[in-house]
CSV table of C-alpha atoms and ligand atoms in Angstrom, one decimal:
chain,number,residue,atom,x,y,z
K,845,MET,CA,0.0,0.0,0.0
K,846,GLU,CA,1.3,3.5,-0.9
K,847,PHE,CA,1.2,6.8,1.0
K,848,THR,CA,2.3,10.3,0.2
K,849,LYS,CA,2.5,13.7,1.8
K,850,THR,CA,-0.9,15.1,2.7
K,851,LYS,CA,-2.4,18.5,3.2
K,852,ALA,CA,-3.8,19.5,6.6
K,853,LEU,CA,-5.9,16.8,8.3
K,854,LYS,CA,-9.1,18.2,9.7
K,855,GLY,CA,-12.2,16.8,11.3
K,856,GLU,CA,-13.7,14.5,13.9
K,857,ILE,CA,-13.0,10.8,14.3
K,858,THR,CA,-14.1,7.9,16.6
K,859,VAL,CA,-11.5,5.1,16.9
K,860,PRO,CA,-12.6,1.5,17.6
K,861,GLY,CA,-13.0,0.1,21.1
K,862,ASP,CA,-10.0,-0.6,23.3
K,863,LYS,CA,-8.3,-3.9,22.6
K,864,SER,CA,-7.2,-4.7,26.2
K,865,ILE,CA,-10.7,-3.9,27.6
K,866,SER,CA,-12.5,-5.9,24.8
K,867,HIS,CA,-10.4,-9.0,25.5
K,868,ARG,CA,-11.1,-8.8,29.2
K,869,ALA,CA,-14.9,-8.2,28.8
K,870,VAL,CA,-15.2,-11.5,26.9
K,871,MET,CA,-13.0,-13.4,29.3
K,872,PHE,CA,-14.6,-12.1,32.5
K,873,GLY,CA,-18.1,-12.4,30.9
K,874,ALA,CA,-17.4,-16.1,30.2
K,875,LEU,CA,-16.4,-16.7,33.8
K,876,SER,CA,-19.5,-14.9,35.2
K,877,LEU,CA,-23.0,-16.1,35.9
K,878,GLY,CA,-25.6,-14.5,33.7
K,879,THR,CA,-25.3,-12.5,30.5
K,880,THR,CA,-22.7,-9.8,29.7
K,881,GLU,CA,-23.3,-7.3,27.0
K,882,VAL,CA,-20.3,-5.5,25.5
K,883,ARG,CA,-20.8,-2.4,23.4
K,884,ASN,CA,-18.2,-0.9,21.1
K,885,PHE,CA,-16.3,-4.2,21.2
K,886,LEU,CA,-13.2,-4.1,19.0
K,887,GLN,CA,-13.9,-6.4,16.1
K,888,GLY,CA,-10.2,-6.8,15.4
K,889,ALA,CA,-8.5,-10.2,14.7
K,890,ASP,CA,-7.0,-10.4,18.2
K,891,CYS,CA,-10.3,-10.0,20.1
K,892,LEU,CA,-12.0,-12.3,17.6
K,893,SER,CA,-9.3,-14.9,18.6
K,894,THR,CA,-10.4,-14.5,22.3
K,895,ILE,CA,-14.1,-15.1,21.3
K,896,SER,CA,-13.2,-18.2,19.3
K,897,CYS,CA,-11.2,-19.7,22.2
K,898,PHE,CA,-14.0,-19.2,24.7
K,899,LYS,CA,-16.5,-20.7,22.2
K,900,LYS,CA,-14.3,-23.8,22.1
K,901,LEU,CA,-14.4,-23.8,25.9
K,902,GLY,CA,-18.2,-24.2,25.8
K,903,VAL,CA,-19.3,-20.5,26.1
K,904,ASP,CA,-22.2,-19.3,24.0
K,905,ILE,CA,-21.2,-15.9,22.5
K,906,GLU,CA,-23.3,-13.9,20.1
K,907,ASN,CA,-21.7,-11.3,17.9
K,908,THR,CA,-24.5,-9.0,16.9
K,909,PRO,CA,-24.2,-5.6,15.1
K,910,ASP,CA,-25.3,-4.0,18.4
K,911,CYS,CA,-23.2,-5.7,21.0
K,912,ILE,CA,-21.3,-8.9,21.9
K,913,ARG,CA,-23.5,-11.0,24.2
K,914,ILE,CA,-21.7,-13.6,26.4
K,915,HIS,CA,-23.8,-16.2,28.2
K,916,GLY,CA,-21.4,-16.8,31.1
K,917,LYS,CA,-20.7,-20.2,32.6
K,918,GLY,CA,-19.4,-19.1,36.0
K,919,LEU,CA,-15.9,-19.8,37.3
K,920,HIS,CA,-16.3,-23.5,37.1
K,921,GLY,CA,-18.4,-24.0,34.0
K,922,LEU,CA,-15.9,-24.1,31.2
K,923,THR,CA,-15.6,-27.4,29.4
K,924,ALA,CA,-12.6,-29.2,27.8
K,925,PRO,CA,-11.9,-28.0,24.2
K,926,ALA,CA,-12.2,-30.6,21.5
K,927,ASP,CA,-9.1,-29.3,19.7
K,928,THR,CA,-6.2,-26.8,19.9
K,929,LEU,CA,-7.2,-23.3,21.1
K,930,ASP,CA,-5.9,-20.9,18.4
K,931,THR,CA,-4.8,-17.6,19.8
K,932,GLY,CA,-3.8,-16.1,16.4
K,933,ASN,CA,-1.4,-13.2,16.8
K,934,SER,CA,-2.7,-12.3,20.2
K,935,GLY,CA,-0.2,-12.2,23.2
K,936,THR,CA,-3.0,-11.0,25.5
K,937,THR,CA,-5.2,-14.0,24.6
K,938,THR,CA,-2.4,-16.5,24.9
K,939,ARG,CA,-1.1,-15.3,28.3
K,940,MET,CA,-4.3,-14.4,30.0
K,941,ILE,CA,-6.2,-17.5,29.0
K,942,SER,CA,-3.3,-19.6,30.3
K,943,GLY,CA,-4.0,-18.2,33.8
K,944,ILE,CA,-7.6,-19.3,33.5
K,945,LEU,CA,-6.8,-22.7,32.0
K,946,SER,CA,-4.3,-23.4,34.8
K,947,GLY,CA,-7.2,-23.7,37.3
K,948,GLN,CA,-9.5,-25.9,35.2
K,949,SER,CA,-10.1,-29.6,35.7
K,950,PHE,CA,-9.1,-30.4,32.1
K,951,GLU,CA,-6.2,-30.2,29.8
K,952,SER,CA,-5.8,-27.7,26.9
K,953,ILE,CA,-3.4,-27.0,24.1
K,954,LEU,CA,-2.8,-23.4,23.0
K,955,ASN,CA,-1.1,-22.3,19.8
K,956,GLY,CA,-1.0,-19.2,17.6
K,957,ASP,CA,0.6,-17.8,14.5
K,958,GLU,CA,4.3,-17.6,13.6
K,959,SER,CA,4.8,-14.5,15.7
K,960,ILE,CA,3.1,-15.9,18.8
K,961,GLN,CA,5.3,-19.0,18.5
K,962,LYS,CA,8.3,-16.8,19.0
K,963,ARG,CA,7.1,-14.7,22.0
K,964,PRO,CA,8.3,-15.6,25.5
K,965,MET,CA,5.9,-17.6,27.5
K,966,LYS,CA,8.3,-18.6,30.3
K,967,ARG,CA,7.2,-15.3,32.0
K,968,ILE,CA,3.8,-17.0,32.6
K,969,ILE,CA,4.9,-20.6,32.8
K,970,ASP,CA,7.1,-19.7,35.8
K,971,PRO,CA,4.5,-18.1,38.1
K,972,LEU,CA,1.6,-20.4,37.0
K,973,SER,CA,3.8,-23.4,37.7
K,974,MET,CA,4.6,-22.0,41.2
K,975,MET,CA,0.9,-22.0,41.8
K,976,GLY,CA,0.7,-25.7,41.0
K,977,ALA,CA,-0.4,-25.8,37.4
K,978,GLU,CA,1.5,-27.8,34.8
K,979,LEU,CA,2.4,-25.8,31.7
K,980,ILE,CA,4.6,-27.4,29.0
K,981,SER,CA,6.2,-25.6,26.1
K,982,ILE,CA,5.7,-28.5,23.6
K,983,ARG,CA,8.9,-27.6,21.7
K,984,ASP,CA,10.7,-27.0,24.9
K,985,ASN,CA,11.7,-23.5,23.8
K,986,GLY,CA,9.7,-21.4,26.3
K,987,CYS,CA,7.2,-20.5,23.6
K,988,ALA,CA,3.8,-21.7,22.3
K,989,PRO,CA,2.5,-24.3,21.5
K,990,LEU,CA,1.7,-24.8,25.2
K,991,ARG,CA,0.0,-27.8,26.9
K,992,ILE,CA,-1.7,-26.7,30.0
K,993,ILE,CA,-2.8,-29.3,32.6
K,994,GLY,CA,-5.2,-27.6,35.0
K,995,LYS,CA,-4.6,-28.3,38.7
K,996,HIS,CA,-5.8,-27.2,42.2
K,997,LEU,CA,-3.9,-24.0,42.6
K,998,HIS,CA,-2.2,-22.3,45.6
K,999,GLY,CA,-2.0,-18.6,46.2
K,1000,ILE,CA,1.4,-17.1,45.8
K,1001,HIS,CA,3.0,-13.7,46.1
K,1002,TYR,CA,4.8,-13.3,42.8
K,1003,THR,CA,7.4,-10.6,42.2
K,1004,SER,CA,7.5,-10.2,38.4
K,1005,PRO,CA,10.7,-9.2,36.8
K,1006,VAL,CA,8.8,-7.3,34.1
K,1007,ALA,CA,6.1,-4.7,34.2
K,1008,SER,CA,3.5,-6.6,32.1
K,1009,ALA,CA,-0.2,-6.5,32.4
K,1010,GLN,CA,-0.5,-9.8,30.5
K,1011,VAL,CA,1.7,-11.6,33.1
K,1012,LYS,CA,0.0,-9.8,36.0
K,1013,SER,CA,-3.5,-10.7,34.7
K,1014,ALA,CA,-2.5,-14.3,34.0
K,1015,VAL,CA,-1.5,-14.7,37.6
K,1016,LEU,CA,-4.5,-12.8,39.0
K,1017,LEU,CA,-6.9,-15.0,36.9
K,1018,ALA,CA,-5.2,-18.1,38.2
K,1019,GLY,CA,-5.7,-16.6,41.6
K,1020,LEU,CA,-9.5,-16.8,41.1
K,1021,TYR,CA,-9.0,-20.6,41.4
K,1022,ALA,CA,-6.4,-20.7,44.2
K,1023,ASP,CA,-6.9,-21.7,47.8
K,1024,THR,CA,-5.5,-18.5,49.4
K,1025,PRO,CA,-5.1,-14.9,48.1
K,1026,THR,CA,-2.6,-14.2,45.3
K,1027,SER,CA,-0.6,-11.1,44.7
K,1028,VAL,CA,1.7,-9.8,42.0
K,1029,THR,CA,4.3,-7.1,42.5
K,1030,GLU,CA,5.7,-5.4,39.4
K,1031,PRO,CA,8.7,-3.1,38.9
K,1032,PHE,CA,6.3,-0.4,37.7
K,1033,VAL,CA,2.5,-0.4,37.5
K,1034,SER,CA,1.3,-1.8,34.2
K,1035,ARG,CA,-2.2,-1.3,32.7
K,1036,ASN,CA,-4.9,-2.0,35.4
K,1037,HIS,CA,-7.9,-2.9,33.3
K,1038,SER,CA,-8.1,-6.5,34.8
K,1039,GLU,CA,-8.2,-5.1,38.3
K,1040,ILE,CA,-10.9,-2.5,37.4
K,1041,MET,CA,-13.1,-4.9,35.5
K,1042,LEU,CA,-12.8,-7.9,37.8
K,1043,ASN,CA,-14.1,-5.6,40.6
K,1044,TYR,CA,-16.8,-4.4,38.3
K,1045,PHE,CA,-17.9,-8.0,37.8
K,1046,GLY,CA,-17.9,-8.6,41.6
K,1047,GLY,CA,-14.4,-9.8,42.2
K,1048,ASN,CA,-12.1,-8.6,45.0
K,1049,VAL,CA,-8.9,-7.1,43.8
K,1050,THR,CA,-7.0,-4.5,45.8
K,1051,CYS,CA,-4.0,-2.5,44.6
K,1052,LYS,CA,-1.3,-0.9,46.8
K,1053,GLY,CA,1.7,0.7,45.0
K,1054,THR,CA,2.9,-1.8,42.4
K,1055,THR,CA,1.2,-4.8,44.1
K,1056,ALA,CA,-2.2,-6.2,43.1
K,1057,THR,CA,-3.9,-8.8,45.3
K,1058,ILE,CA,-6.9,-11.0,44.4
K,1059,LEU,CA,-9.1,-13.0,46.7
K,1060,PRO,CA,-10.1,-16.5,45.4
K,1061,ASN,CA,-13.4,-17.9,44.4
K,1062,PRO,CA,-15.7,-14.8,44.0
K,1063,VAL,CA,-19.1,-15.0,42.4
K,1064,LEU,CA,-18.7,-13.0,39.2
K,1065,LYS,CA,-21.9,-11.7,37.7
K,1066,GLY,CA,-22.5,-10.7,34.1
K,1067,GLN,CA,-22.5,-6.9,33.4
K,1068,SER,CA,-23.0,-4.4,30.8
K,1069,VAL,CA,-19.7,-3.1,29.5
K,1070,SER,CA,-19.2,0.0,27.3
K,1071,VAL,CA,-15.7,-0.1,25.8
K,1072,PRO,CA,-14.0,3.3,25.4
K,1073,GLY,CA,-12.0,4.1,22.2
K,1074,ASP,CA,-8.5,2.7,22.2
K,1075,ILE,CA,-5.9,5.3,23.1
K,1076,SER,CA,-3.3,3.1,21.3
K,1077,SER,CA,-5.4,3.5,18.1
K,1078,ALA,CA,-6.0,7.2,18.8
K,1079,ALA,CA,-2.2,7.6,19.1
K,1080,TYR,CA,-1.8,7.5,15.3
K,1081,PHE,CA,-4.2,10.4,14.8
K,1082,ILE,CA,-2.6,12.3,17.6
K,1083,ALA,CA,0.7,11.9,15.9
K,1084,ALA,CA,-0.7,12.7,12.5
K,1085,GLY,CA,-2.3,15.9,13.8
K,1086,LEU,CA,0.9,17.0,15.5
K,1087,ILE,CA,3.2,16.5,12.5
K,1088,VAL,CA,1.1,17.5,9.5
K,1089,PRO,CA,1.0,21.3,9.2
K,1090,GLY,CA,-2.3,23.0,9.7
K,1091,SER,CA,-4.1,19.9,11.1
K,1092,GLU,CA,-6.8,20.0,13.8
K,1093,ILE,CA,-8.4,16.7,14.7
K,1094,LEU,CA,-11.0,15.9,17.4
K,1095,ILE,CA,-10.8,12.2,18.5
K,1096,LYS,CA,-14.0,11.3,20.4
K,1097,ASN,CA,-14.5,9.1,23.4
K,1098,VAL,CA,-10.9,7.8,24.1
K,1099,GLY,CA,-9.9,5.8,27.2
K,1100,ILE,CA,-7.5,7.9,29.2
K,1101,ASN,CA,-6.9,5.5,32.1
K,1102,PRO,CA,-3.7,6.8,33.9
K,1103,THR,CA,-1.9,3.5,33.4
K,1104,ARG,CA,-2.4,4.0,29.6
K,1105,ASP,CA,-2.0,7.8,29.0
K,1106,GLY,CA,1.8,8.1,28.8
K,1107,LEU,CA,1.5,9.2,25.2
K,1108,LEU,CA,-0.4,12.3,26.3
K,1109,HIS,CA,2.3,13.2,28.9
K,1110,VAL,CA,5.1,12.6,26.4
K,1111,CYS,CA,3.5,14.6,23.6
K,1112,ARG,CA,2.8,17.5,26.0
K,1113,GLU,CA,6.5,17.5,27.2
K,1114,MET,CA,7.5,17.6,23.5
K,1115,GLY,CA,5.4,20.7,23.1
K,1116,ALA,CA,2.2,19.3,21.7
K,1117,ASP,CA,-1.1,21.3,21.7
K,1118,LEU,CA,-3.5,18.7,23.1
K,1119,THR,CA,-6.8,19.5,24.9
K,1120,LEU,CA,-9.0,17.0,26.8
K,1121,LEU,CA,-12.8,17.7,26.5
K,1122,ASN,CA,-15.9,16.0,27.9
K,1123,GLU,CA,-14.0,14.0,30.5
K,1124,ASN,CA,-16.2,11.1,31.7
K,1125,CYS,CA,-16.1,7.6,33.2
K,1126,ASP,CA,-17.5,4.3,31.8
K,1127,ASN,CA,-17.5,1.1,33.9
K,1128,GLY,CA,-14.6,2.4,36.0
K,1129,GLU,CA,-12.6,3.5,32.9
K,1130,PRO,CA,-12.0,7.3,32.4
K,1131,THR,CA,-12.6,8.7,28.9
K,1132,ALA,CA,-12.3,12.0,27.1
K,1133,ASP,CA,-12.4,13.6,23.7
K,1134,ILE,CA,-8.9,14.6,22.6
K,1135,LEU,CA,-8.4,17.7,20.5
K,1136,VAL,CA,-5.0,17.8,18.7
K,1137,ARG,CA,-3.5,20.7,16.7
K,1138,HIS,CA,-0.3,20.8,14.6
K,1139,SER,CA,2.6,21.8,16.9
K,1140,SER,CA,6.3,22.3,16.7
K,1141,LEU,CA,7.9,19.6,18.8
K,1142,LYS,CA,11.2,19.2,20.7
K,1143,GLY,CA,13.1,16.1,21.6
K,1144,ILE,CA,12.9,14.6,25.1
K,1145,THR,CA,13.9,11.5,27.1
K,1146,VAL,CA,11.3,8.8,27.7
K,1147,GLY,CA,12.0,6.1,30.2
K,1148,GLY,CA,11.4,4.5,33.7
K,1149,SER,CA,7.8,4.2,35.0
K,1150,MET,CA,6.5,6.0,32.0
K,1151,ILE,CA,7.3,3.1,29.7
K,1152,PRO,CA,4.5,0.6,30.6
K,1153,THR,CA,2.0,3.5,30.2
K,1154,LEU,CA,2.8,3.9,26.5
K,1155,ILE,CA,4.6,0.7,25.6
K,1156,ASP,CA,2.4,0.1,22.5
K,1157,GLU,CA,2.8,3.8,21.4
K,1158,LEU,CA,6.6,3.8,21.4
K,1159,PRO,CA,6.8,3.1,17.6
K,1160,VAL,CA,4.7,6.2,16.9
K,1161,VAL,CA,6.7,8.2,19.5
K,1162,ALA,CA,9.8,7.3,17.4
K,1163,VAL,CA,8.0,8.8,14.4
K,1164,LEU,CA,7.2,12.0,16.3
K,1165,ALA,CA,10.8,12.2,17.4
K,1166,CYS,CA,11.9,12.4,13.8
K,1167,PHE,CA,9.8,15.5,13.4
K,1168,ALA,CA,10.9,17.1,16.7
K,1169,LYS,CA,13.9,19.5,17.0
K,1170,GLY,CA,16.8,18.0,19.0
K,1171,THR,CA,17.4,14.5,20.4
K,1172,THR,CA,14.9,12.1,21.7
K,1173,VAL,CA,16.1,9.2,23.9
K,1174,ILE,CA,13.8,6.1,24.4
K,1175,LYS,CA,15.2,4.0,27.2
K,1176,ASP,CA,14.2,1.2,29.6
K,1177,ALA,CA,12.1,-0.2,26.8
K,1178,GLN,CA,13.7,-3.6,26.2
K,1179,GLU,CA,10.2,-5.1,26.2
K,1180,LEU,CA,9.9,-3.7,22.6
K,1181,LYS,CA,12.1,-6.5,21.5
K,1182,VAL,CA,9.5,-9.2,22.3
K,1183,LYS,CA,6.3,-7.6,20.9
K,1184,GLU,CA,4.6,-8.7,17.6
K,1185,SER,CA,8.0,-7.9,16.0
K,1186,ASN,CA,11.3,-6.7,17.5
K,1187,ARG,CA,10.1,-3.1,17.5
K,1188,ILE,CA,13.5,-1.6,18.3
K,1189,ASP,CA,15.2,-3.2,15.2
K,1190,VAL,CA,12.1,-2.8,13.0
K,1191,MET,CA,11.6,0.9,13.8
K,1192,VAL,CA,15.3,1.8,13.6
K,1193,ASN,CA,15.8,0.0,10.2
K,1194,ASN,CA,12.6,1.4,8.6
K,1195,LEU,CA,13.1,5.0,9.9
K,1196,ALA,CA,16.8,4.9,8.8
K,1197,SER,CA,15.6,3.9,5.3
K,1198,MET,CA,13.5,7.1,5.3
K,1199,GLY,CA,16.6,9.1,6.1
K,1200,ALA,CA,16.2,9.4,9.9
K,1201,ASP,CA,19.3,9.9,12.1
K,1202,ILE,CA,18.5,7.0,14.5
K,1203,GLN,CA,20.5,4.5,16.5
K,1204,ALA,CA,19.3,1.4,18.3
K,1205,THR,CA,20.4,0.9,21.9
K,1206,GLU,CA,20.1,-2.1,24.2
K,1207,ASP,CA,16.9,-0.8,25.7
K,1208,GLY,CA,15.5,1.6,23.1
K,1209,MET,CA,16.8,4.1,20.6
K,1210,VAL,CA,18.3,7.6,20.1
K,1211,ILE,CA,16.8,9.9,17.5
K,1212,LYS,CA,18.2,13.2,16.3
K,1213,GLY,CA,15.1,14.8,14.7
K,1214,GLY,CA,14.0,17.7,12.7
K,1215,THR,CA,15.8,16.9,9.4
K,1216,GLY,CA,12.8,15.6,7.5
K,1217,LEU,CA,12.0,12.1,6.1
K,1218,HIS,CA,11.7,10.7,2.6
K,1219,GLY,CA,9.5,7.8,1.3
K,1220,SER,CA,10.9,4.3,1.2
K,1221,ILE,CA,9.8,0.7,1.3
K,1222,ILE,CA,8.7,-0.3,4.8
K,1223,LYS,CA,8.9,-3.8,6.0
K,1224,SER,CA,6.0,-4.0,8.5
K,1225,HIS,CA,6.9,-7.6,9.6
K,1226,LYS,CA,3.1,-8.0,9.7
K,1227,ASP,CA,3.2,-5.9,12.9
K,1228,HIS,CA,0.0,-3.8,13.0
K,1229,ARG,CA,1.6,-1.0,15.1
K,1230,ILE,CA,4.6,-0.7,12.7
K,1231,ALA,CA,2.3,-0.5,9.6
K,1232,MET,CA,0.2,2.3,11.2
K,1233,SER,CA,3.2,4.2,12.5
K,1234,PHE,CA,4.7,4.4,9.0
K,1235,ALA,CA,1.3,5.3,7.4
K,1236,ILE,CA,1.5,8.4,9.6
K,1237,ALA,CA,5.2,9.1,9.0
K,1238,ALA,CA,4.5,9.0,5.3
K,1239,LEU,CA,2.0,11.8,5.6
K,1240,ALA,CA,4.7,14.3,6.5
K,1241,SER,CA,7.5,12.9,4.3
K,1242,SER,CA,8.6,13.6,0.8
K,1243,GLY,CA,8.1,11.1,-2.0
K,1244,THR,CA,6.2,7.8,-1.8
K,1245,THR,CA,6.2,5.3,1.1
K,1246,HIS,CA,5.3,1.7,0.3
K,1247,ILE,CA,4.2,-0.4,3.3
K,1248,GLU,CA,4.5,-4.1,2.9
K,1249,ASP,CA,1.8,-6.4,4.4
K,1250,ALA,CA,-0.3,-3.3,5.2
K,1251,ASP,CA,-3.4,-5.3,5.9
K,1252,CYS,CA,-2.0,-6.4,9.3
K,1253,VAL,CA,-3.7,-3.3,10.8
K,1254,ASN,CA,-6.8,-5.6,11.0
K,1255,ILE,CA,-5.2,-7.0,14.2
K,1256,SER,CA,-6.2,-4.0,16.2
K,1257,TYR,CA,-7.8,-1.5,13.8
K,1258,PRO,CA,-9.9,-2.7,10.9
K,1259,GLY,CA,-10.8,0.4,8.9
K,1260,PHE,CA,-7.7,2.3,9.8
K,1261,TYR,CA,-6.8,3.4,6.3
K,1262,GLN,CA,-10.4,4.4,5.5
K,1263,ASP,CA,-10.5,6.5,8.7
K,1264,LEU,CA,-7.3,8.2,7.8
K,1265,ALA,CA,-8.5,8.8,4.2
K,1266,ARG,CA,-11.6,10.5,5.6
K,1267,LEU,CA,-9.6,13.1,7.5
K,1268,ASN,CA,-7.6,13.7,4.3
K,1269,ASN,CA,-10.6,14.9,2.3
L,848,LIG,C1,-1.7,-5.8,27.0
L,848,LIG,C2,-0.5,-5.6,27.7
L,848,LIG,C3,0.8,-5.2,27.0
L,848,LIG,C4,0.5,-4.5,25.6
L,848,LIG,C5,-0.5,-5.4,24.8
L,848,LIG,C6,-1.8,-5.5,25.6
L,848,LIG,C7,-2.9,-6.2,27.8
L,848,LIG,O1,1.6,-6.3,26.9
L,848,LIG,O2,1.7,-4.4,24.9
L,848,LIG,O3,-0.7,-4.8,23.6
L,848,LIG,O4,-4.0,-6.2,27.2
L,848,LIG,O5,-2.7,-6.6,28.9
L,848,LIG,P1,2.6,-6.7,28.1
L,848,LIG,O6,1.8,-7.2,29.2
L,848,LIG,O7,3.4,-7.8,27.4
L,848,LIG,O8,3.4,-5.5,28.4
């Protein structure tokens, strides 16, 4: 797919529902008694993988134009799947469902696509095994496919070496089935949607500093969930608005949970003109409309506790840095290496091919911005966030940018290119 420089982007846009919240709504709805209705569910490939896995576990899920309706089975109502659970490209599905399957009275096999089969699963195998489950990496390489033999679980206090909501959530979900409370301490707080939504469904999760604790065996009850727009999808329009001269974009109803809003802080520190309007709250998740105007940006350092709050936005932060005066340093972000692609290498190589002054480091990258970019051939490595980041970079670059495997955006944002084109008219 090809992209060229654009004139000012103007108008209003609503981005699809939050991916993390959509996954959780299906999972927690499945484990609840009664019906859960999910509005503004993200119909992206990753969340559809979660639906397909729970259908195979015996849960009746209706995907209507209005809402997703999940007829929950309660904590102990899932049934053994007839064949392998296919988690597609979704790390969230793979890791979180592993926590649930660890506490079942049956065995399951989990597998996903080529990228999932390379992503580290030892980070969940270790704590879930400590709780008493048996998780086997079938190729003995610490990755999927995984064989999970559910067991009676014991509560643990797990100190995670990584700030990862997928790891934290997997352990908390296994904690639903444990004999005593389970807690997870992380180096920095990662996104807390599981904690918020479990409590909304009747669970008992408390958070203190970087520790979350869950009490076992609650009665979860089906709820109505309204999914806010995904800030990780809004990020591309925020970036586009900032770097394309003359732009003014209003992005409606975006989730601004403080464990996810790092991009807003970083953009403001870079000098961005961002305004939050209509601040609200939906099922415990804060939302707002975000008004973004073209701004002249300056380089900054991004690292430490900020990183988990914008981990998925770092590729587009690297794009912003190319259009900012001075040096931007992204550090403490070694997790980027184990996402859908190695996002340090992939961003650095592709931005360098567009003429950026950029160096990879062990835990991030250093970018000297403000010199302009030119079109080139971008290898997305079928990573949705890479494809979307370069579609934005191209809008403010000279020449033509060709993005390979551009349709991978369907993982988190079906309709992305159409939405972008609409602002371009
Ligand atoms: C997610 C957590 C993050 C994020 C991913 C979604 C979640 O992954 O990158 O896109 O929904 O919990 P990690 O837990 O690996 O940081």
